[in-house]
Amino acid sequence: MAINLKGRSFLKLLDFTQREIYYLLDLSKQLKEAKYAGTEQKPLTGKSVALLFQKDSTRTRCAFDVGAFELGMHPVYLGPSGSQMGKKESIEDTAKVLGRMFDGIQFRGFKQQDVELLAKYSGVPVWNGLTDQWHPTQMLADIMTIQEAKDIRNMDGIKLVYFGDSRFNMANSYMVVCAKLGMHFVGCAPKELWPDEELLINCQEIAKENGGSITMTTDYKTAAIDADAIATDVWVSMGEDSSVWGNRIKELTPYQVNMEKMRQGKKEVIFLHCLPSFHDDQTEVAKSVIKDFGGNGELEVTNEVFNSSYSKVFEEAENRLHTIKAVMLATIRG
Ligand code: CP
Ligand code: NVA
């Protein structure tokens, strides 16, 4: 049966089949090639999308905005302080209003429940641009980056090793996408930062059906062995209190991605990070961490790895655009 995602919301990858994920990845590749060749069309001309952001963003915001423009649409950005949503108007009412004006809605915020409510009441496709629980558009970009780096389409058997906080949006999403695509996911973190048990078991079952595996370990000395891709994320995510920094640094320092870990991977191993990343002292947050806890600002990854030939983080960032365009196109036009 042909795949048609018209009218579907993109809230989490658990809702999508392996075939549908590959469909979106193939479409992303076509859109990227068309952009590079200068043969892009504007297939969604005359349509408008709302971009709701309760949290900060560079990549996701720009990818939705530029992506909407490149598809022919008009994007409207609503920031944390720019709308009535949540303050004077419920999510349900906001959804009903926006659904009458827009052809699609992007939401980045805290609660997964909010993006689910927008989808339930707006009547138009809603795209999750990150919640505390999931970051599904990021996963398409990450998989696309691995496909390009290895010149493959089929992700079966590819081993992705993730170091760091494993109970938030990035690790949750990696577990699901790896399970769906029959990959081998190894999450490496102290037990206090392991994923929700129910999600872990669910992902293990999905992975098994697809010939993959989902494993958690605390063994940071050997987890990276034979990895095809090594990924990490910030140790303190948006919305978390800055008072957790001290503990996180203590807990996660052994899990920092460094050259020793990268060298344990396969010869062609790549490094991924959704960004922004703490790898130097060039940011306000890094400076404040250095002031309070010492160090040189290298947290989840060393500057050496971040800037090495292993690192595909800027390819990954660019792929946010192509994959987000695919999600908008597939769910609005079908
Ligand atoms: N990776 C990512 O979502 O980046 P932004 O927070 O800049 O959107
Ligand atoms: N876990 C991070 C991801 C940022 C793209 C956060 O939620 O802040």
XYZ file of C-alpha atoms and ligand atoms in Angstrom:
350
model
C 0.000 0.000 0.000
C 1.252 3.479 -0.861
C 2.170 5.684 2.062
C 0.133 8.819 2.624
C 0.762 10.951 5.709
C -1.641 13.760 4.766
C -3.374 15.147 7.837
C -1.153 13.234 10.287
C 0.497 14.939 13.228
C 4.154 14.267 14.016
C 4.190 14.058 17.808
C 6.497 11.121 18.550
C 8.091 8.352 16.510
C 6.239 5.643 18.417
C 3.230 6.641 16.258
C 5.046 5.869 12.996
C 5.919 2.612 11.276
C 9.358 1.765 9.964
C 8.097 2.264 6.401
C 6.702 5.677 7.242
C 10.006 6.730 8.821
C 11.914 5.625 5.724
C 9.359 7.449 3.564
C 10.126 10.692 5.431
C 13.870 10.070 5.178
C 13.635 9.410 1.431
C 11.595 12.568 0.973
C 14.169 14.548 2.983
C 16.899 13.304 0.658
C 14.877 14.287 -2.434
C 14.226 17.758 -1.011
C 17.906 18.226 -0.184
C 18.953 17.135 -3.670
C 16.390 19.450 -5.272
C 17.638 22.366 -3.183
C 21.242 21.666 -4.119
C 20.314 21.281 -7.800
C 18.247 24.479 -7.761
C 15.164 22.587 -8.970
C 12.997 23.186 -5.915
C 9.300 23.756 -6.394
C 7.036 25.586 -3.974
C 4.411 22.856 -3.543
C 2.664 24.459 -0.558
C 2.246 27.960 -1.983
C -0.535 29.941 -0.308
C -0.498 27.954 2.934
C 0.466 29.237 6.398
C 1.988 27.610 9.461
C 2.130 28.695 13.111
C 5.399 28.173 14.981
C 4.737 28.100 18.740
C 7.779 28.261 20.980
C 7.639 28.109 24.784
C 11.382 27.354 24.862
C 14.391 28.844 23.040
C 15.548 27.478 19.706
C 17.982 28.206 16.894
C 17.914 25.151 14.617
C 14.290 24.079 14.992
C 12.907 27.584 14.658
C 15.057 28.393 11.632
C 14.382 25.036 9.986
C 10.613 25.456 10.278
C 10.751 29.099 9.195
C 13.127 28.679 6.251
C 11.570 25.322 5.393
C 8.089 26.834 5.265
C 9.382 29.630 3.021
C 11.135 27.190 0.690
C 7.924 25.172 0.364
C 5.999 28.353 -0.496
C 4.322 28.892 2.870
C 3.963 31.830 5.235
C 5.325 31.064 8.745
C 4.126 32.984 11.827
C 6.340 32.791 14.924
C 4.700 32.966 18.356
C 7.271 33.105 21.144
C 7.059 32.445 24.870
C 5.657 35.895 25.575
C 3.927 36.645 22.310
C 0.578 34.906 22.578
C -2.304 34.320 24.966
C -1.669 30.571 25.058
C -1.504 29.110 28.534
C -1.891 32.495 30.251
C -5.348 33.718 29.282
C -6.309 30.921 26.919
C -6.215 27.164 27.285
C -4.289 24.941 24.884
C -7.626 23.551 23.694
C -9.023 26.993 22.807
C -5.732 28.067 21.233
C -5.742 24.915 19.111
C -9.270 25.615 17.896
C -8.336 29.189 16.936
C -5.077 28.331 15.196
C -6.671 25.414 13.362
C -8.993 27.904 11.634
C -6.141 30.065 10.381
C -3.228 27.755 9.733
C -2.502 24.629 7.693
C -0.087 23.257 10.291
C 1.275 24.051 13.747
C 4.732 23.510 15.200
C 4.974 23.334 18.990
C 8.093 23.419 21.178
C 7.458 23.352 24.884
C 7.562 21.476 28.127
C 4.709 18.999 28.318
C 4.082 16.332 25.726
C 0.438 16.529 26.761
C 0.280 20.097 25.363
C 1.408 19.125 21.887
C -1.011 16.175 21.991
C -3.851 18.565 22.933
C -2.985 20.911 20.074
C -3.182 17.976 17.697
C -6.442 16.759 19.167
C -8.268 20.094 18.922
C -6.738 22.008 16.002
C -7.821 19.719 13.167
C -4.532 20.369 11.312
C -1.171 18.555 11.428
C 0.832 19.420 14.535
C 4.600 18.885 14.639
C 6.520 18.349 17.859
C 9.575 20.592 17.753
C 10.676 19.264 21.198
C 9.041 18.554 24.505
C 10.648 17.297 27.704
C 9.779 13.787 26.557
C 10.466 13.660 22.814
C 12.403 15.339 20.004
C 11.175 13.442 16.924
C 12.210 15.834 14.142
C 15.778 15.707 15.487
C 15.779 11.933 14.992
C 15.091 12.199 11.280
C 18.041 14.577 10.922
C 20.308 12.280 12.926
C 19.400 9.193 10.931
C 19.774 11.115 7.674
C 23.247 12.205 8.785
C 24.249 8.607 9.512
C 22.835 7.473 6.155
C 24.875 10.121 4.354
C 28.078 9.496 6.300
C 27.918 5.751 5.652
C 26.279 5.982 2.219
C 23.463 3.636 3.213
C 19.665 3.705 3.335
C 18.996 0.653 5.444
C 19.819 1.239 9.101
C 19.563 -2.442 10.142
C 22.341 -3.393 12.513
C 23.875 0.101 12.819
C 25.138 0.613 16.373
C 24.453 3.978 17.999
C 25.985 4.587 21.404
C 24.589 7.446 23.461
C 26.415 8.835 26.501
C 24.764 11.027 29.129
C 21.389 11.933 30.573
C 19.164 9.097 29.393
C 15.818 10.104 30.880
C 15.017 13.107 28.696
C 13.882 13.908 25.154
C 17.026 12.930 23.223
C 17.710 9.522 24.747
C 14.001 8.639 24.725
C 13.802 9.498 21.048
C 16.996 7.654 20.110
C 15.677 4.508 21.779
C 12.488 4.657 19.732
C 14.056 5.432 16.365
C 16.734 2.771 16.833
C 14.098 0.227 17.853
C 11.886 1.064 14.874
C 14.778 0.821 12.387
C 16.288 -2.396 13.743
C 19.423 -0.656 15.025
C 21.503 -1.455 18.095
C 21.180 1.288 20.701
C 23.462 1.390 23.725
C 22.643 4.037 26.315
C 25.458 4.685 28.754
C 24.634 6.599 31.930
C 24.637 6.256 35.700
C 21.546 4.361 36.868
C 19.946 7.516 38.337
C 19.717 8.890 34.791
C 18.330 5.819 33.039
C 15.090 5.994 31.042
C 11.648 5.183 32.304
C 11.497 1.389 32.763
C 8.246 0.973 30.834
C 9.575 2.890 27.818
C 12.813 0.914 27.910
C 10.948 -2.417 27.872
C 8.611 -1.214 25.127
C 11.572 -0.157 22.979
C 13.335 -3.461 23.640
C 10.276 -5.316 22.363
C 9.988 -3.143 19.241
C 13.722 -3.540 18.569
C 13.488 -7.311 18.866
C 10.709 -7.455 16.261
C 12.951 -5.486 13.908
C 16.169 -7.388 14.558
C 17.759 -4.656 16.682
C 18.478 -4.204 20.374
C 18.200 -1.589 23.113
C 20.676 -1.846 25.979
C 21.459 0.353 28.958
C 24.823 0.183 30.700
C 26.903 2.083 33.235
C 30.125 0.780 31.701
C 31.519 3.960 30.162
C 34.893 2.294 29.619
C 33.650 -0.195 27.007
C 30.228 1.019 25.788
C 31.628 2.702 22.670
C 33.313 -0.432 21.318
C 32.331 -1.035 17.675
C 29.982 1.957 17.546
C 29.000 3.296 14.132
C 27.784 6.534 15.704
C 28.425 8.066 19.115
C 26.019 10.696 20.388
C 25.508 12.796 23.468
C 23.352 15.670 24.689
C 23.607 18.477 27.225
C 23.705 17.386 30.867
C 21.043 19.885 31.907
C 18.128 20.374 29.540
C 15.920 23.390 28.927
C 13.381 23.769 31.698
C 15.524 22.060 34.349
C 16.609 24.080 37.361
C 20.201 25.312 37.238
C 20.696 23.937 40.767
C 21.078 20.444 39.248
C 24.358 21.358 37.520
C 26.590 20.368 40.460
C 25.187 16.858 40.697
C 25.063 16.320 36.959
C 28.714 17.262 36.569
C 29.645 14.806 39.307
C 27.461 12.036 37.881
C 28.225 12.492 34.196
C 31.875 13.534 33.955
C 33.037 9.916 33.369
C 30.500 9.734 30.517
C 31.951 12.704 28.618
C 32.613 11.854 24.970
C 36.368 12.131 24.436
C 38.892 10.838 21.918
C 39.441 7.651 23.887
C 35.759 6.750 23.477
C 35.688 7.769 19.806
C 38.701 5.540 19.081
C 36.820 2.549 20.488
C 34.215 2.892 17.736
C 34.497 1.412 14.263
C 37.019 3.009 11.913
C 34.342 5.156 10.257
C 32.533 6.087 13.495
C 30.881 9.506 13.557
C 30.024 11.878 16.396
C 26.532 13.380 16.650
C 25.082 16.069 18.908
C 21.723 17.782 18.460
C 23.334 21.081 19.598
C 23.696 23.459 21.318
C 26.709 21.835 22.961
C 28.982 22.659 25.865
C 32.428 21.956 24.459
C 34.240 25.219 25.244
C 34.067 28.378 27.354
C 32.406 30.576 24.742
C 28.893 30.778 26.180
C 27.245 32.489 29.154
C 26.161 29.170 30.640
C 29.625 27.647 30.244
C 31.204 30.677 31.902
C 28.827 30.396 34.846
C 29.497 26.636 35.163
C 33.244 27.305 35.109
C 32.831 29.986 37.791
C 30.777 27.712 40.053
C 32.411 24.326 39.441
C 35.766 24.937 37.743
C 36.923 23.188 34.573
C 37.304 24.673 31.102
C 33.740 24.459 29.782
C 34.130 21.054 28.143
C 31.182 19.114 29.518
C 29.342 16.393 27.573
C 31.989 16.395 24.812
C 35.567 17.575 24.545
C 36.404 20.404 22.197
C 38.791 18.036 20.435
C 36.011 15.578 19.499
C 33.562 18.369 18.673
C 36.010 19.809 16.141
C 37.453 16.512 14.907
C 36.854 14.769 11.594
C 34.562 12.346 13.476
C 32.142 15.180 14.102
C 29.137 15.531 11.793
C 27.271 17.991 14.020
C 26.939 20.731 11.432
C 25.774 18.299 8.733
C 23.247 17.109 11.329
C 22.164 20.712 11.985
C 21.694 21.358 8.263
C 19.667 18.174 7.940
C 17.142 19.610 10.398
C 16.006 21.813 7.506
C 15.591 19.066 4.928
C 13.873 16.644 7.315
C 11.514 19.268 8.744
C 10.543 20.253 5.205
C 9.760 16.599 4.528
C 7.553 16.387 7.620
C 5.619 19.533 6.674
C 5.246 18.500 3.030
C 4.200 14.922 3.758
C 1.611 15.865 6.365
C 0.098 18.886 4.572
C 0.179 17.771 0.927
C 0.354 14.019 1.410
N 18.796 20.653 18.203
C 17.878 21.591 18.428
O 16.680 21.309 18.618
O 18.360 22.854 18.418
P 17.572 24.166 18.825
O 17.300 24.076 20.306
O 18.495 25.293 18.463
O 16.283 24.216 18.061
N 17.874 17.790 25.825
C 18.037 19.097 25.245
C 17.888 19.054 23.764
C 18.074 20.381 23.073
C 17.882 20.332 21.589
C 17.029 20.049 25.859
O 15.856 19.657 25.992
O 17.395 21.159 26.228
